[in-house]
Tab-separated table of C-alpha atoms and ligand atoms in Angstrom:
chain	number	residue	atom	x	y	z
A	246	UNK	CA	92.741	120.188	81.197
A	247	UNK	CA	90.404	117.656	82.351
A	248	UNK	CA	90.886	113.855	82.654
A	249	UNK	CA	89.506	112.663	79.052
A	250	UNK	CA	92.295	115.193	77.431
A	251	UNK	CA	95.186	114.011	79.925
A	252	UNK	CA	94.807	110.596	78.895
A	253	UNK	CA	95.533	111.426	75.722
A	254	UNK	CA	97.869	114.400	76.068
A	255	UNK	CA	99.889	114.366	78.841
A	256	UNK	CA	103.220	113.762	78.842
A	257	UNK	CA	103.190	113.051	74.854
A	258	UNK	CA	104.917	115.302	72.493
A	259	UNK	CA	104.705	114.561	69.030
A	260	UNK	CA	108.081	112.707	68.257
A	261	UNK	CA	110.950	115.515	68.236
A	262	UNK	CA	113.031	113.389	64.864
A	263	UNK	CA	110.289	112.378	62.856
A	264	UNK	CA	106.902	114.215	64.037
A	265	UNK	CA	105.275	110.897	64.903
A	266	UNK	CA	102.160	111.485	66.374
A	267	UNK	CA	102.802	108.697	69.231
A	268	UNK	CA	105.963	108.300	71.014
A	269	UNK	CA	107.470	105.904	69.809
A	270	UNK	CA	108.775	102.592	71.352
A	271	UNK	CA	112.497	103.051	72.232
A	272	UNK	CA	113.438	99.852	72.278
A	273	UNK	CA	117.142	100.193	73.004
A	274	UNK	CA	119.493	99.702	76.087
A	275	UNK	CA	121.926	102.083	76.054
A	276	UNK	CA	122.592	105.840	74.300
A	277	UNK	CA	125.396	107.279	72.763
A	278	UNK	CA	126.968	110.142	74.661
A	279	UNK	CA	128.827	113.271	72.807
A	280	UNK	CA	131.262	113.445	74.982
A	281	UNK	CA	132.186	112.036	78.437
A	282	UNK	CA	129.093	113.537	80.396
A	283	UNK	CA	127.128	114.969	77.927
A	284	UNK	CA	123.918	113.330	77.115
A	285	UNK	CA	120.296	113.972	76.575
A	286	UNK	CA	118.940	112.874	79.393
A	287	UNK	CA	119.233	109.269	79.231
A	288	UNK	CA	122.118	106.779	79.716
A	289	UNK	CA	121.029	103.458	80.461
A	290	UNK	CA	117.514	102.277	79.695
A	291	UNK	CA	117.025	100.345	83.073
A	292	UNK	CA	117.644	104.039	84.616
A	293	UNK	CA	115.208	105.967	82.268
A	294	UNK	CA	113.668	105.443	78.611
A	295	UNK	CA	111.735	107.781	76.756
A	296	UNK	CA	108.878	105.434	76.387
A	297	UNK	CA	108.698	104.904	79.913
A	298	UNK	CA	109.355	108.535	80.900
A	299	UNK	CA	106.374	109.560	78.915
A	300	UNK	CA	103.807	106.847	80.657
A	301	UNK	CA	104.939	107.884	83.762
A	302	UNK	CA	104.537	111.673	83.230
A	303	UNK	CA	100.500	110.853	81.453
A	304	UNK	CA	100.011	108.424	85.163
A	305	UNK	CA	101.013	111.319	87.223
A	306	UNK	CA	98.658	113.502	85.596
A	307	UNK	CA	95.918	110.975	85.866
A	308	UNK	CA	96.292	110.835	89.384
A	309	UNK	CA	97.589	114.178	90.087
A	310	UNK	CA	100.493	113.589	91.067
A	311	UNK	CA	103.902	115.435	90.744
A	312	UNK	CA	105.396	112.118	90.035
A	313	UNK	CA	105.117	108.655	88.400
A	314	UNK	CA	107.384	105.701	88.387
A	315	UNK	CA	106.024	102.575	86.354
A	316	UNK	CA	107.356	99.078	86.646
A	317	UNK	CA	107.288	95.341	85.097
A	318	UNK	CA	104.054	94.633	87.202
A	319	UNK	CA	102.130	95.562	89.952
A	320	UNK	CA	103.889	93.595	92.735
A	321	UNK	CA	107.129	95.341	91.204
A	322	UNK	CA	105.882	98.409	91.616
A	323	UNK	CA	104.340	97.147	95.133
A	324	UNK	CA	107.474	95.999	96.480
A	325	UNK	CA	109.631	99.200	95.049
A	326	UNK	CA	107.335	100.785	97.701
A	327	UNK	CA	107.805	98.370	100.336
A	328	UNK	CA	112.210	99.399	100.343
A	329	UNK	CA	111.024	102.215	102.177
A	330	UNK	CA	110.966	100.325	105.141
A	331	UNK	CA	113.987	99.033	107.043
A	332	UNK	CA	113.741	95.294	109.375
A	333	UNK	CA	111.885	96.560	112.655
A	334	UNK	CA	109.424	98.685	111.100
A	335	UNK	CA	105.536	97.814	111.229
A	336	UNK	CA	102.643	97.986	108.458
A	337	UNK	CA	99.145	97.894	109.355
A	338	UNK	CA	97.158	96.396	106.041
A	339	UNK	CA	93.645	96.400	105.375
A	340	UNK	CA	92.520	92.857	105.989
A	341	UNK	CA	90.536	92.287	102.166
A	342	UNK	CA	93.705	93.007	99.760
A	343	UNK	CA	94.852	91.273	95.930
A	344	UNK	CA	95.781	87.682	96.980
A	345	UNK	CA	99.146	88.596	95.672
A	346	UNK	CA	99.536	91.369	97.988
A	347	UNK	CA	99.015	89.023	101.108
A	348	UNK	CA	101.786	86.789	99.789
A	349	UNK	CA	104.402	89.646	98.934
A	350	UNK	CA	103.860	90.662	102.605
A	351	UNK	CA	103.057	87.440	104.429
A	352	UNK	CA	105.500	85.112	103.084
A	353	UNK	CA	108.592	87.494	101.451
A	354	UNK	CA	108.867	90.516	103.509
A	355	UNK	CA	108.248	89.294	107.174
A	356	UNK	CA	111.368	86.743	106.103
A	357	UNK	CA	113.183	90.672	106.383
A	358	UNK	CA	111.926	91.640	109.745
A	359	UNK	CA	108.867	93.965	108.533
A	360	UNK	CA	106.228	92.791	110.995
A	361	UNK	CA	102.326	93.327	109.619
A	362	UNK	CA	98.922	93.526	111.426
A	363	UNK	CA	96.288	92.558	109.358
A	364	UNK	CA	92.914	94.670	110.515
A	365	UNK	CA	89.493	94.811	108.850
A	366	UNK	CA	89.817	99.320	107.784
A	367	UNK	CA	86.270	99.897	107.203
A	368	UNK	CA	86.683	100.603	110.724
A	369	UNK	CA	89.657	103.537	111.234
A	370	UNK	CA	89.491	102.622	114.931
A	371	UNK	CA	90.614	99.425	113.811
A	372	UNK	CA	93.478	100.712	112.272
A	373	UNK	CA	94.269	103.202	115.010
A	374	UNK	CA	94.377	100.239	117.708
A	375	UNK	CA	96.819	98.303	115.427
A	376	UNK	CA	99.420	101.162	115.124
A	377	UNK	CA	102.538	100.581	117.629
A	378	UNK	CA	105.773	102.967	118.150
A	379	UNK	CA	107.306	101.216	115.238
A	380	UNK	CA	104.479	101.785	112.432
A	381	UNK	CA	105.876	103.717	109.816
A	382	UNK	CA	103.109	102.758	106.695
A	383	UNK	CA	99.317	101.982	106.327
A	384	UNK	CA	98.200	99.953	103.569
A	385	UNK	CA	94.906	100.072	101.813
A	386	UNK	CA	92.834	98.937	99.112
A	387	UNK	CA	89.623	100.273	98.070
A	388	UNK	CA	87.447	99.025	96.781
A	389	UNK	CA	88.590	95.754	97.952
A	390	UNK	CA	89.245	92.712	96.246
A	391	UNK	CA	87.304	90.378	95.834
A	392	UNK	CA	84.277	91.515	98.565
A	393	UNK	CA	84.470	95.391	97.204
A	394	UNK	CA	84.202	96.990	100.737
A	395	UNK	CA	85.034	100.540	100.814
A	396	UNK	CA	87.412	102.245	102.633
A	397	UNK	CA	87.256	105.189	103.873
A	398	UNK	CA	91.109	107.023	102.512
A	399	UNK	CA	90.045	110.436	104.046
A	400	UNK	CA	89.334	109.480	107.730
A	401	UNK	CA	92.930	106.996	107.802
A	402	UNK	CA	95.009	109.655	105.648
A	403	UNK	CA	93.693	112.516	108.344
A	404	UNK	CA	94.844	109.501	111.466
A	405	UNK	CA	97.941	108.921	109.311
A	406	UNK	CA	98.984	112.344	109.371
A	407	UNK	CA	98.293	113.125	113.069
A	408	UNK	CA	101.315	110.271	113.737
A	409	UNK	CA	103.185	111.047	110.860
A	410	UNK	CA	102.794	107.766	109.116
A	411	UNK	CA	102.653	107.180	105.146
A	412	UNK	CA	99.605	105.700	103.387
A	413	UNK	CA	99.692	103.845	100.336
A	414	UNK	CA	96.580	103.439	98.671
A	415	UNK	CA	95.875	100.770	95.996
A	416	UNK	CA	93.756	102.129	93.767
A	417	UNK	CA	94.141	99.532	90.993
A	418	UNK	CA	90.060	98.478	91.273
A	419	UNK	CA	89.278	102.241	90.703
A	420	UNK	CA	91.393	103.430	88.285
A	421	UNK	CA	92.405	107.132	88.228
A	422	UNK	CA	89.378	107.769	86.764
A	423	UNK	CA	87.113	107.305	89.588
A	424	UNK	CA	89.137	107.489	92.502
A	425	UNK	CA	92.029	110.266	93.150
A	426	UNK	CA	93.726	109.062	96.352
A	427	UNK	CA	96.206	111.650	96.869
A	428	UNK	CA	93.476	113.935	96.748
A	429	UNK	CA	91.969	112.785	99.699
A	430	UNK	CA	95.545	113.010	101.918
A	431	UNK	CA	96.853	109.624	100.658
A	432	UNK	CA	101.062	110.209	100.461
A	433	UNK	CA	101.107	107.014	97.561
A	434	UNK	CA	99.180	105.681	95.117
A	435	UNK	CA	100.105	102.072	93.662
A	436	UNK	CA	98.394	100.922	90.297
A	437	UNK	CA	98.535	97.411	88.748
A	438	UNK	CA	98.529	98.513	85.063
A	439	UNK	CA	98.082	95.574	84.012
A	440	UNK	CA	94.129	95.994	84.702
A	441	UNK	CA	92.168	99.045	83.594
A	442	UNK	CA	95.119	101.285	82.896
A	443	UNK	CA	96.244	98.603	79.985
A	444	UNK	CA	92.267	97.849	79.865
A	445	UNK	CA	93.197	95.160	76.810
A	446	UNK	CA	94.757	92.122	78.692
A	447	UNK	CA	98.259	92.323	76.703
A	448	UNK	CA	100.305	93.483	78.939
A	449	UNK	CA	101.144	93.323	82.653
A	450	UNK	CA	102.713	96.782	84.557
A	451	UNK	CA	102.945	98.428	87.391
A	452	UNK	CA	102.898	102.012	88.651
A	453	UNK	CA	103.771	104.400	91.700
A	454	UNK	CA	102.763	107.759	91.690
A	455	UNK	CA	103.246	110.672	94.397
A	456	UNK	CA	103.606	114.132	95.117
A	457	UNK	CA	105.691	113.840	97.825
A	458	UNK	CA	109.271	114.856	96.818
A	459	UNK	CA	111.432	113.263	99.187
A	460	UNK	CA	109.352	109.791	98.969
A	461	UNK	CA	109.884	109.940	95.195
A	462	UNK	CA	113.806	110.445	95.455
A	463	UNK	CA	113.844	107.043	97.378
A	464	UNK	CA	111.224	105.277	95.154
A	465	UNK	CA	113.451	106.789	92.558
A	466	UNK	CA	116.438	105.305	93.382
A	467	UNK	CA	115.164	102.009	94.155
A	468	UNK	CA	113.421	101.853	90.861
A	469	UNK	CA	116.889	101.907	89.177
A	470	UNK	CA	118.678	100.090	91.703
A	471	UNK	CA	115.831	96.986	92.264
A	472	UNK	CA	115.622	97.303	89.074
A	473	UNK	CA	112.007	96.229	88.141
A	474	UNK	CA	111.379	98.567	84.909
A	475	UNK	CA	109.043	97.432	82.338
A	476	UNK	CA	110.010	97.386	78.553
A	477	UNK	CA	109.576	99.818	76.142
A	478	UNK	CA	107.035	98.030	74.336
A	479	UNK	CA	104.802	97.668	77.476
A	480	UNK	CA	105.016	101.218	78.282
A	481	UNK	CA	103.472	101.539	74.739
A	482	UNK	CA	100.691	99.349	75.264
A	483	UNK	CA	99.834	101.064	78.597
A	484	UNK	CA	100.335	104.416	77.210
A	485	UNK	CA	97.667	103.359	74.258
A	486	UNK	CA	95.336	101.287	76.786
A	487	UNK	CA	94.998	104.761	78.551
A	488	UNK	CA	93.995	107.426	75.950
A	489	UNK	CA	90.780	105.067	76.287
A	490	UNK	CA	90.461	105.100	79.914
A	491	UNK	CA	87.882	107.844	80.312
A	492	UNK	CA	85.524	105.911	77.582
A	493	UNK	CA	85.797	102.486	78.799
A	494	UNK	CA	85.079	102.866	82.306
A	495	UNK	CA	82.066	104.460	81.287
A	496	UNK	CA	80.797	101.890	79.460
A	497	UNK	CA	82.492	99.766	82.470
A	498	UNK	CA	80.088	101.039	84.912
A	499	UNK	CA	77.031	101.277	83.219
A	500	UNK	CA	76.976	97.611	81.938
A	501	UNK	CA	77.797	96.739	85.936
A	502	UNK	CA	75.229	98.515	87.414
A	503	UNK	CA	73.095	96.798	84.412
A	504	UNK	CA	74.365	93.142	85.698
A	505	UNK	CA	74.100	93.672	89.405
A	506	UNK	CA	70.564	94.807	89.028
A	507	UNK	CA	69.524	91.996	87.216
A	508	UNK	CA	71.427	89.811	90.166
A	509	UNK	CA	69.402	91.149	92.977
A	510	UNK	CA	67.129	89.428	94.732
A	511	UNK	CA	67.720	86.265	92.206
A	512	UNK	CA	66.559	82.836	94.085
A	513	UNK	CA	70.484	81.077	93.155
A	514	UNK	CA	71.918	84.440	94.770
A	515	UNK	CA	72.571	84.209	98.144
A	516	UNK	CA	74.517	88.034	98.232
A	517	UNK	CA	75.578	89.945	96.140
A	518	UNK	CA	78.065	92.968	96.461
A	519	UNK	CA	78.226	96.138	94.077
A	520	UNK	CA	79.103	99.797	95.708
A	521	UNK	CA	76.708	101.205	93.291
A	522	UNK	CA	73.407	99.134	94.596
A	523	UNK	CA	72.155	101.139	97.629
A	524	UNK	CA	72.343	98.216	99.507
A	525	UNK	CA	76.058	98.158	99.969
A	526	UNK	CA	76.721	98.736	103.507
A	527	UNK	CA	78.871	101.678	102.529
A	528	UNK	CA	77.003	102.982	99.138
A	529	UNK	CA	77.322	106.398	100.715
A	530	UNK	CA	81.130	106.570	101.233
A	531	UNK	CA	81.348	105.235	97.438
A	532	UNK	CA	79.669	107.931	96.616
A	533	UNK	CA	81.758	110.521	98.439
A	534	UNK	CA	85.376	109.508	97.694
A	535	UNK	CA	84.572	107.666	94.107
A	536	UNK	CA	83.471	109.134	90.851
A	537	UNK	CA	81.447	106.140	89.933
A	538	UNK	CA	81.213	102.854	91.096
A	539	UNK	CA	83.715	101.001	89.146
A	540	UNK	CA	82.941	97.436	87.556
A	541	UNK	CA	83.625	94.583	89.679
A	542	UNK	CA	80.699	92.703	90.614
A	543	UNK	CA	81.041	89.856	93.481
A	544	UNK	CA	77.899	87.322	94.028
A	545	UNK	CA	78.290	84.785	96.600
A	546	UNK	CA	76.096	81.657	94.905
A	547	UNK	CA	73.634	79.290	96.791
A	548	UNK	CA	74.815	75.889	97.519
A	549	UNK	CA	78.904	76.688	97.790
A	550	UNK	CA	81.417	75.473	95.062
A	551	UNK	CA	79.058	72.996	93.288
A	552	UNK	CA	76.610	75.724	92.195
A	553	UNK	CA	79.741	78.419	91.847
A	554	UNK	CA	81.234	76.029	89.119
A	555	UNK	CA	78.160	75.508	87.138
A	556	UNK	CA	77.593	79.501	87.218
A	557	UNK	CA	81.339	80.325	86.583
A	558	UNK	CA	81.172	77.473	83.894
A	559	UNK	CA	78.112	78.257	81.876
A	560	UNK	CA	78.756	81.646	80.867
A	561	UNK	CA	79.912	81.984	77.365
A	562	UNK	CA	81.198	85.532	77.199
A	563	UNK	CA	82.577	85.891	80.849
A	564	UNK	CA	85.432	83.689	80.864
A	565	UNK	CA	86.632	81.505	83.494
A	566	UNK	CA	90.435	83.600	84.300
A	567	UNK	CA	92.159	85.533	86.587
A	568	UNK	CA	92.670	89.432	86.122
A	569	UNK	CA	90.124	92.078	85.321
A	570	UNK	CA	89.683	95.261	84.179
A	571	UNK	CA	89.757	94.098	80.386
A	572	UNK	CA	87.290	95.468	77.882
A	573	UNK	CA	86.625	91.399	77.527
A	574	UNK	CA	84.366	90.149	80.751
A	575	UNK	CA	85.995	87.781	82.875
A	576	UNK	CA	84.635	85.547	85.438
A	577	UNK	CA	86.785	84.133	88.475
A	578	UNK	CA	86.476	82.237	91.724
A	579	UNK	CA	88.661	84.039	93.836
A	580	UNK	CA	89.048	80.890	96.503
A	581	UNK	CA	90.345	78.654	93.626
A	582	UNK	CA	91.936	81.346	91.445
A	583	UNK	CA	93.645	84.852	92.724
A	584	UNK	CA	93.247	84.181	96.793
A	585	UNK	CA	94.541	80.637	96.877
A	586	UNK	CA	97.586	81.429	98.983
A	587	UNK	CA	95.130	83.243	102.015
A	588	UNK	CA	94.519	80.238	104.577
A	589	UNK	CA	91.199	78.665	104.281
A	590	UNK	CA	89.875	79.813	108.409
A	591	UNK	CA	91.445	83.486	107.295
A	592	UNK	CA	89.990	83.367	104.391
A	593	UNK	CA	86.281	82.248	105.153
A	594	UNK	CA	86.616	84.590	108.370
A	595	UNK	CA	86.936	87.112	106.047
A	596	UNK	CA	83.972	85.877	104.364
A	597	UNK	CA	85.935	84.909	101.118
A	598	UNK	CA	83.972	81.545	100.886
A	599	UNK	CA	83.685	78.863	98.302
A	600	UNK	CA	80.439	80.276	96.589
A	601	UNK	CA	81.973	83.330	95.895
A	602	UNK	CA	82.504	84.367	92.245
A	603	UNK	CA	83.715	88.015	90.616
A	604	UNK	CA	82.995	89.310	87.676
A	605	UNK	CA	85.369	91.814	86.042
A	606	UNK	CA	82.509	93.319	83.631
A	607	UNK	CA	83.750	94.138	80.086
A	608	UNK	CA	82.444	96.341	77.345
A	609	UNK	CA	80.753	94.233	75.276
A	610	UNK	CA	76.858	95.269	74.583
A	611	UNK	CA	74.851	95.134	77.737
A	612	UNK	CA	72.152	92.849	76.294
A	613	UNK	CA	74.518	90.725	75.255
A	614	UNK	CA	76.391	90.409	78.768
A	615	UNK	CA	73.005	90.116	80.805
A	616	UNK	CA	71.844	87.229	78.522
A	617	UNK	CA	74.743	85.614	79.080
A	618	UNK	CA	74.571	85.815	82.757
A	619	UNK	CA	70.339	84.787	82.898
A	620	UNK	CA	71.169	81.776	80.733
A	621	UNK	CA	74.141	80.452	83.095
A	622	UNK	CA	71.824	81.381	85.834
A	623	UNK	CA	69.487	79.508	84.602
A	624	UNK	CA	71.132	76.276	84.880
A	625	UNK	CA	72.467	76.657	88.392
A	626	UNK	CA	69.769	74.595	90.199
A	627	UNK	CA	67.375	76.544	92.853
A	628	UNK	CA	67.677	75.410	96.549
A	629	UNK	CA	64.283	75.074	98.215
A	630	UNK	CA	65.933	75.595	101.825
A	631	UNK	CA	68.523	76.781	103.236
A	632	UNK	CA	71.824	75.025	103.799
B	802	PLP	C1	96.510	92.491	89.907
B	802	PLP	C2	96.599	93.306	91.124
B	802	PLP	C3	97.838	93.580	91.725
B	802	PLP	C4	99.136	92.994	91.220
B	802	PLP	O1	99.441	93.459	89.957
B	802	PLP	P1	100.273	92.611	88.862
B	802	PLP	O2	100.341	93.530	87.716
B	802	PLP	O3	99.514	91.354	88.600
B	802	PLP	O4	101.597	92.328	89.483
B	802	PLP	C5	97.850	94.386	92.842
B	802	PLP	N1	96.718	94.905	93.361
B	802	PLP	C6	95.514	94.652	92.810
B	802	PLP	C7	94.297	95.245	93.422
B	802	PLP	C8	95.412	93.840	91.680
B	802	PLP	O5	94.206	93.589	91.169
């Protein structure tokens, strides 16, 4: 079946008591047994509950995988990953990652001996020159947050393999429905749910999926004995958020590629980034190992922070917040907002600098959205020379 009827389909059964259409929310903690050892399936709900088991079965599918796991948030599920690694063992991490990424690594786990060299991977030489006796995962992100570089999962998985090392890909700015991971040799695939899978801003999630059977024992067990599971009740709103996942990041993309036309080559715009213009250094790779471009847009504004704020602060429909992936558009400044924790010479190195604003663009109607952004242009004052 293809990806529109998975979303929908998989993993749902219509409910076996009643005949409800959706599976319901089981929102219990515990299950009677018939006798000592004889249950259905589930005994405690932070090991397993139907809700959850059904979310993680339609997320495999998405991503086609054999397996799912889904979790209170992103980090959770983020971290569940991260038990796979003992004190002594090395990461190497794509330099441009989630904010909160850098701080589960850089300030948590090296407290626990996991050592991590940060390298810029739209390079795979940089990768293989970071990679020591003691590497035993490579991290990724693509497209990158917030400067949307693209990584190239095909060229690191094939390194990866060659030294028997596990990639994790982080394909939360994608989404399932434009970027398969596994399919291009990737052993993991992390998702924050709480972006396009939910798509609605109500709920925050996390999920793992894999195919590779004795990874998923281990994720597995730590998922039950971390114990980061989301509630029933989330599981329900991620399950809904997804049947819808095929439509909205069509209408996503097309109102992005809409905005980030209308951006280039404006006087108050000193860069902007979008995979989908053909000037993005790497529009080709985008092209190979996405389905689409996705719908983050980044624009790096003349004159630094002043001129940011009165861009970020004059739009009516984007709102000034953190997150994305909403069907409402959402404007952030990733310095002052989501990428706070990176260290201001790291982060500017890295060419996260203080002009820098994302949008996360919604589904509203595409007039509507690039009216909003020419009148909140308009009032962001036009620099006769260069600073
Ligand atoms: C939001 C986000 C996360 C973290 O997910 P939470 O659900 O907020 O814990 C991880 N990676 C990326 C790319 C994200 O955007």
């Amino acid at each position: 079946m293809k990806f529109a009827t998975r979303a929908i389909h998989a993993g749902q059964e219509p409910d076996p008591t009643t005949g409800a259409i959706n599976v319901p929310i089981y929102q219990t903690s515990t299950y009677v047994q018939e006798e000592i050892g004889k249950h259905k399936g589930y005994e405690y709900a932070r090991t397993g509950n139907p809700t959850r088991t059904a979310l993680e079965a339609c997320l495999a599918s998405l991503e086609g995988a054999n397996h799912g796991l889904c979790f209170g948030s992103g980090l959770g599920a983020s971290m569940n990953i991260m038990h796979l690694l003992s004190a002594g063992d090395h990461v190497v991490v794509g330099d441009d990652v989630y904010g909160g990424t850098f701080r589960l690594f850089d300030k948590v786990l090296s407290r626990f001996g996991v050592t991590f060299s940060w390298v810029d991977a739209r390079d795979v030489k940089n990768i293989e020159k970071a990679i020591k006796p003691e590497t035993k995962m490579i991290w990724l992100e693509t497209p990158t947050n917030p400067l949307l570089q693209i990584i190239d999962i095909k060229a690191i998985t094939d390194l990866a393999k060659s030294k028997k090392i596990a990639t994790v890909v982080d394909n939360t700015f994608a989404s399932p429905y434009l970027q398969n991971p596994l399919a291009l040799g990737a052993d993991i695939v992390v998702h924050s749910a709480t972006k396009y899978l939910g798509g609605h801003s109500d709920v925050v999630g996390g999920a793992i999926l894999t195919s590779d059977e004795e990874m998923y024992e281990r994720l597995k067990f730590h998922q039950n004995a971390v114990g980061s599971v989301p509630g029933p009740m989330d599981c329900f709103l991620i399950l809904r958020g997804v049947k819808t996942l095929a439509v909205r990041m069509e209408a996503h993309q097309k109102n992005a590629m809409a905005i980030a036309k209308f951006l280039e080559n404006k006087p108050q715009i000193e860069r902007i980034i979008y995979p989908g213009l053909a000037a993005h250094p790497q529009h080709d790779l985008a092209k190979k190992q996405m389905n689409g471009f996705g719908a983050m847009v980044s624009i790096v504004v003349k004159g630094g922070l002043e001129n940011a704020n009165k861009f970020a602060s004059s739009t009516k429909l984007f709102a000034l917040a953190e997150s994305l992936g909403g069907v409402e558009s959402l404007i952030c400044h990733p310095v002052s907002m989501t990428h706070g924790s990176i260290p201001k010479e790291v982060r500017e190195a890295r060419g996260i600098v203080d002009g820098l604003v994302r949008l996360s663009v919604g589904i509203e109607d595409t007039d509507d959205l690039l009216a909003d952004v020419e009148q909140a242009l308009a009032k962001v004052p036009q620099l006769t020379e260069a600073k």
